[in-house]
Structures are given as C-alpha cells and as structure tokens.
CSV table of C-alpha atoms and ligand atoms in Angstrom, one decimal:
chain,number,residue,atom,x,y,z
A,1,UNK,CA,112.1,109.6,77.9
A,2,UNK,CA,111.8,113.2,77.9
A,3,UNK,CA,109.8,115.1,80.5
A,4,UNK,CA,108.3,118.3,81.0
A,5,UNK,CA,110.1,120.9,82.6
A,6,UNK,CA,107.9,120.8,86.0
A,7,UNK,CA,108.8,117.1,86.7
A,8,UNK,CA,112.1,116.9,88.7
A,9,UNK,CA,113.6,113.1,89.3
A,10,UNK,CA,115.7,112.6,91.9
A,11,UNK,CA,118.5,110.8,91.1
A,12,UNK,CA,120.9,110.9,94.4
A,13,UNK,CA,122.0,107.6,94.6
A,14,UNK,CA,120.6,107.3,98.3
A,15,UNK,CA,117.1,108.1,96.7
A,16,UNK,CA,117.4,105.5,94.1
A,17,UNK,CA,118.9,102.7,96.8
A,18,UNK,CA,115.7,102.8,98.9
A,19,UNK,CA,113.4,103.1,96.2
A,20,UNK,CA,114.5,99.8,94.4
A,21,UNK,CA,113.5,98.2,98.1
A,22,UNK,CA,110.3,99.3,98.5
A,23,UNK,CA,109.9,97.7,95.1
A,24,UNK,CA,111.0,94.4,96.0
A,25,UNK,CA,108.1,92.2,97.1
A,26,UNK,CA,109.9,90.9,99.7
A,27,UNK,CA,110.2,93.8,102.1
A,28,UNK,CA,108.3,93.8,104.5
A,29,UNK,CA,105.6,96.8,105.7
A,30,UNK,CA,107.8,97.9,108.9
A,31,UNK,CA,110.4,98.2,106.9
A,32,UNK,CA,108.4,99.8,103.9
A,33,UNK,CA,107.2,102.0,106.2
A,34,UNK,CA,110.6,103.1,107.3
A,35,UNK,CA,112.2,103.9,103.3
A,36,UNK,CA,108.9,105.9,102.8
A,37,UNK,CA,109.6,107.8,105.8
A,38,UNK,CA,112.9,108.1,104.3
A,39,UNK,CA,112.3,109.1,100.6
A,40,UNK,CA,110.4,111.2,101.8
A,41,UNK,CA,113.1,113.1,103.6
A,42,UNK,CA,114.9,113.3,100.8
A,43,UNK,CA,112.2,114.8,98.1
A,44,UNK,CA,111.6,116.9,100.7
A,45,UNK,CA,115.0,118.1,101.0
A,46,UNK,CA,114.9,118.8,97.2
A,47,UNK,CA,111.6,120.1,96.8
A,48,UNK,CA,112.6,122.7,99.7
A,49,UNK,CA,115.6,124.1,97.9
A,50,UNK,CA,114.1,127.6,97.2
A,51,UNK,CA,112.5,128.0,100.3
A,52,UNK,CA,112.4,132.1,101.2
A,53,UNK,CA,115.4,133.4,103.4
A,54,UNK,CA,116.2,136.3,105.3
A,55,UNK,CA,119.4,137.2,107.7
A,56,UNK,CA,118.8,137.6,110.9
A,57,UNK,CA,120.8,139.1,113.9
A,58,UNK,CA,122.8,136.3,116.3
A,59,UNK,CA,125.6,136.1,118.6
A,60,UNK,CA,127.5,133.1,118.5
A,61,UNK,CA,129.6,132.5,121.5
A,62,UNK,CA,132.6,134.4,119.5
A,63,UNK,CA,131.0,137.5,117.6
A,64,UNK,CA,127.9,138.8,116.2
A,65,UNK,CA,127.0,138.2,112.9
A,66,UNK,CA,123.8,138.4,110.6
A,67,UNK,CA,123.3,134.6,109.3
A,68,UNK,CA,120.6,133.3,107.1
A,69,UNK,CA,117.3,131.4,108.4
A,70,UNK,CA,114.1,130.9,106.0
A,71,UNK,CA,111.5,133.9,105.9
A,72,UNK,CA,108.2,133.9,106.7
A,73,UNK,CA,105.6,131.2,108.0
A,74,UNK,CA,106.4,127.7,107.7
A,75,UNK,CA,105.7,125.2,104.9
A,76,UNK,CA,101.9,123.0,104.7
A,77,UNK,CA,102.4,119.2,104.6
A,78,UNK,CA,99.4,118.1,102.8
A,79,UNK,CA,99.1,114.4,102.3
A,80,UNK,CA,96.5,112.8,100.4
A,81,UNK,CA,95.0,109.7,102.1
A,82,UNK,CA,96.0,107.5,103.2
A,83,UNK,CA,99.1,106.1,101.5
A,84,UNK,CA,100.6,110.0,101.8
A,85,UNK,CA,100.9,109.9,105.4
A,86,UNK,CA,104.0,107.9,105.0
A,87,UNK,CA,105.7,109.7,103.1
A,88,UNK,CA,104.8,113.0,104.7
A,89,UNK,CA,106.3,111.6,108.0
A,90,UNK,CA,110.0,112.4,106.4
A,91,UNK,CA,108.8,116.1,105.2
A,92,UNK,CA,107.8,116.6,108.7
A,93,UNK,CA,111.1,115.4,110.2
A,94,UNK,CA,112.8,117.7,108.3
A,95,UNK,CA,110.4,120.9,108.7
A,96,UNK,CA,108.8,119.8,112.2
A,97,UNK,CA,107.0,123.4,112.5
A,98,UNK,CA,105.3,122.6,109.4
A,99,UNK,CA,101.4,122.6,109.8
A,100,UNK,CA,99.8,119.6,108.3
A,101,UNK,CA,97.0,119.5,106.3
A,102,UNK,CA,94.9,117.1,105.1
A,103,UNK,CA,93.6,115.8,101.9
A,104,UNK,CA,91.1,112.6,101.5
A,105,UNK,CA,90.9,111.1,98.2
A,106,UNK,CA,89.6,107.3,97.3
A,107,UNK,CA,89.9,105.9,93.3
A,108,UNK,CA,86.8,105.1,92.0
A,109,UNK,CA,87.8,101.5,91.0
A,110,UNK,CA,85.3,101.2,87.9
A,111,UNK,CA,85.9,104.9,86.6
A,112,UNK,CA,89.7,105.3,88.3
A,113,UNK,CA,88.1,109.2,88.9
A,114,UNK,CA,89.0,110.7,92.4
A,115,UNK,CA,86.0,110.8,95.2
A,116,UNK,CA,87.0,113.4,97.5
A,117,UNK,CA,85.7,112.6,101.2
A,118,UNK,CA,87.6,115.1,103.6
A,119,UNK,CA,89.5,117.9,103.3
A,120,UNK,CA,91.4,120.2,106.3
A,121,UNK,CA,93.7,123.2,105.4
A,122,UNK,CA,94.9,125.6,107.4
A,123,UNK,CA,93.1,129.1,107.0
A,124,UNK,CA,96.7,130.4,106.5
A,125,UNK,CA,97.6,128.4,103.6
A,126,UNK,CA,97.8,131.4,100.7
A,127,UNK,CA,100.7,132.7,102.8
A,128,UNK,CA,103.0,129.1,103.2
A,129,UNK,CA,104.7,127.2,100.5
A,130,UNK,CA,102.7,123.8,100.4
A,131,UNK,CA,103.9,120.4,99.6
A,132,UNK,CA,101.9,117.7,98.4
A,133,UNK,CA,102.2,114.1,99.3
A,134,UNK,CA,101.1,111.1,97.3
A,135,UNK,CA,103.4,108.0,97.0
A,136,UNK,CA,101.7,107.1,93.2
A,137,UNK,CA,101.2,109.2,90.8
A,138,UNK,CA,99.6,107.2,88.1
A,139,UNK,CA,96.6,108.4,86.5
A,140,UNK,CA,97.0,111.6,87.7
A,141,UNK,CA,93.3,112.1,88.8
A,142,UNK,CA,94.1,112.6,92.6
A,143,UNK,CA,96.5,115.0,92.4
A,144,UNK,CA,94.8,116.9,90.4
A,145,UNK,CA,92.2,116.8,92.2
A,146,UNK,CA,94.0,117.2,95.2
A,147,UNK,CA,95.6,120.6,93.7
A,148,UNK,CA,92.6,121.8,92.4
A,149,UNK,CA,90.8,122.0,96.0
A,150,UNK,CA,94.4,123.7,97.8
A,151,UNK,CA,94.1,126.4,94.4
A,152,UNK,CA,90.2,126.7,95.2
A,153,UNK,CA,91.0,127.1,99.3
A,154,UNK,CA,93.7,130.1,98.5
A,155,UNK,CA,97.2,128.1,98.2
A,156,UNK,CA,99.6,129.5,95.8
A,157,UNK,CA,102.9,128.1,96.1
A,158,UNK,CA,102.3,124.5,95.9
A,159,UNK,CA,105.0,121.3,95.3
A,160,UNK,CA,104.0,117.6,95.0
A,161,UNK,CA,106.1,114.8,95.8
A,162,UNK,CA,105.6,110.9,95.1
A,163,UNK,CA,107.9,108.1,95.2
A,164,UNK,CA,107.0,107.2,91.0
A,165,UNK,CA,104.8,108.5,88.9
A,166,UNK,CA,103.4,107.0,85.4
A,167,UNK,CA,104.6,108.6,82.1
A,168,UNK,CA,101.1,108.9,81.3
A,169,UNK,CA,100.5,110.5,84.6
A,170,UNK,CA,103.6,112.9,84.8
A,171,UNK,CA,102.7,114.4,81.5
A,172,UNK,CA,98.8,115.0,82.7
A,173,UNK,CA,99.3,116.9,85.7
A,174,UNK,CA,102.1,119.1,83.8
A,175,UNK,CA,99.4,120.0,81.6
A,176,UNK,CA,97.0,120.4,83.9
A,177,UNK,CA,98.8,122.6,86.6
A,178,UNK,CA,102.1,122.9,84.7
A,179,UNK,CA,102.8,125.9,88.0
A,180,UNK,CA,103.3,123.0,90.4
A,181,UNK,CA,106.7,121.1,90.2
A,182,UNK,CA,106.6,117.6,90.5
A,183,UNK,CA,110.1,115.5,92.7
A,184,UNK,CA,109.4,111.9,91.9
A,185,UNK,CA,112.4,109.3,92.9
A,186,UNK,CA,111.3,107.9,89.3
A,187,UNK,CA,109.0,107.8,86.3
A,188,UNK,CA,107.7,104.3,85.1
A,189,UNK,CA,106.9,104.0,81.5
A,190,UNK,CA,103.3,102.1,81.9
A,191,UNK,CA,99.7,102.0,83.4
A,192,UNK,CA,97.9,98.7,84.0
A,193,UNK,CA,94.3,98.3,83.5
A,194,UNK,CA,93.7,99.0,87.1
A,195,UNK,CA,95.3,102.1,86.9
A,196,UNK,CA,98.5,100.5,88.9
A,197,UNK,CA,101.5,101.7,87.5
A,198,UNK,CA,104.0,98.7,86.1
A,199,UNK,CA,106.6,97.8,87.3
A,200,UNK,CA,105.9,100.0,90.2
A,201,UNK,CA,105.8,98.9,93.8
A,202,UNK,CA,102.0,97.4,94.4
A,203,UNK,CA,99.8,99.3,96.5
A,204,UNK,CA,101.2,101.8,98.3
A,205,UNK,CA,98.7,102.2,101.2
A,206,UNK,CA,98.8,98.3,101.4
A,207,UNK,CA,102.0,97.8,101.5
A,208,UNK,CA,102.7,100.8,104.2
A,209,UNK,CA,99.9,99.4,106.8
A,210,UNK,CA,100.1,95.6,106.0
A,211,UNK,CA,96.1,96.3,104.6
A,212,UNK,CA,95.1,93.2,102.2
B,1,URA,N1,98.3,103.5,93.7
B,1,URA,C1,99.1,102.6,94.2
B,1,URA,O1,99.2,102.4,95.4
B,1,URA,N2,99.9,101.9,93.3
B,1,URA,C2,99.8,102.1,92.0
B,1,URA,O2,100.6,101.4,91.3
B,1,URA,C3,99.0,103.1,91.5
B,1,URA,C4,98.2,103.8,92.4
C-alpha cells in the first residue's frame, strides 16, 4: 500500500509489539490503558524529531561547554476527547512542560460527521509546535475537524498521532491538510459500516475506561 508522503508509520519493533496487544481482545483496560500510555511515548518520540534547538552555555562539573537544548516555548498536547487522553499521557511523560489543550469531538453515529462540544487552547498556540492526539483515525472527520479549529485559533506547526488509521482515512486528511504529518503505529486497509476500522482494535475510548 502506498501512502502519501505526510503519513509516517512507525515501525520500531517496540511500537509494533504493543500495538498487536491492544488489539487482542483479551487485554484488559488497565493494561490497555498502560500500552497507550506507552505508544504514545513512542509516536511522540518520533513525531518530535525536528523539534527547534539552540546551544546554550553550561558548566559541567569538568569544563564549560555550549551544548544543545530545544529553542523556544514548549510543545501543545492537544487530545481529542476522550479516547486521546490516553495516549497523550505518553507525549506528556516525555515533554512534561508541554501545555495541554483540549479538543472535544463526538461522531455523529447516523452521519459519522464530527459534533464539536468543547474546545480549550492556549492563547499562545501560533508560537508552539502542536501535537494532536487521536487513537483512531478512521473516517477522518474528527481530525479534520479537530485541525481545522487549532488552524482557525492561530496554530501553525501542527502533528497528529494515532495508534492506526484507515487507508480511507490516511489518504483524506493528506488531502485535506496535506501540511500536517501524520505518525500512526499502522494503517488498516478497511472501514466498517460503523465507521470502525477492521481489523483494528474496537473502541478505543471503551476499551481505555472499561466504558460499555
Ligand atoms: N473509533 C474507535 O474507537 N475505533 C474505531 O475503529 C474507529 C473509530
């Protein structure tokens, strides 16, 4: 399958391990709730890889020396509700001044459109590199509508993470906003009726607070 150029998969071995858990049915939400945390981590980790730096003065206890440390303000953790708090945990472990945003987005179960019902940025946000958190990317519609509102509130530097995303759904937001890249532990070839992407890994904001 051949992807456009804005959707990264990670393929580290680590990321790939803990993914084919929270597939299997069997585990259980503490621990789904843990590999999230985890992949998350680990997108992160990738998605942060050209993150600003400057060299700054320090002594270590032997000599001076100027040594690198990233520029400006910190990153915005923006995760859509409420299955994207999980997996933001991770990017906040590894950037714990990040500020955190929020994003509130519910699927229209007839049309499968995104209903946005709350949104809280920082005023800042046109001058920090933003990451986006959704587990599923499967229509699309969320995202997208989740990026459309940071774009509207001034964000310019904006990354999205998820755990898998659809074909279908990869290939719509790279049209749509084909400036934001996409980190995704995989890419599943199909959509269900529902919108649930197959095989995938159920519901993702069930599955991470035992909801059902
Ligand atoms: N949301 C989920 O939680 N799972 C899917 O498969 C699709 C959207």
């Amino acid at each position: 399958m051949s992807l456009p150029h804005s959707i990264h998969v990670v393929t580290h071995p680590l990321v790939q391990h803990k993914l084919t858990k929270l597939r299997d049915k069997a585990t259980s939400s503490t621990n789904f709730r843990r590999l999230l945390r985890e992949i998350g981590l680990l997108l992160g980790y990738d998605a942060t890889r050209d993150l600003a730096m400057v060299d700054v003065r320090i002594e270590t206890p032997i000599e001076a020396m100027d040594a690198p440390m990233l520029d400006g303000k910190k990153l915005v953790v923006v995760p859509i509700l409420r299955a994207g708090l999980g997996l933001a945990e991770g990017v906040i472990d590894l950037v714990p001044l990040a500020r955190v945003g929020h994003v509130g987005l519910y699927r229209d179960p007839r049309t499968l459109q995104a209903v946005e019902y709350y949104l809280k940025l920082p005023q800042d946000i046109s001058d920090r590199d933003v990451i986006v958190c959704d587990p599923m990317l499967a229509t699309a519609h969320s995202a997208i509508a989740a990026v459309d509102r940071l774009k509207e509130s001034g964000a310019r530097r904006i990354k999205f993470i998820c755990v898998l995303g659809s074909e279908q759904g990869a290939r719509t937001f790279a049209e749509v906003h084909p400036d934001v890249p996409v980190f995704a532990a995989a890419i599943d070839a199909k959509l269900n009726d529902h919108g649930y992407i197959v095989p995938g890994l159920g519901d993702a904001g069930d599955r991470l607070f035992g909801t059902k």
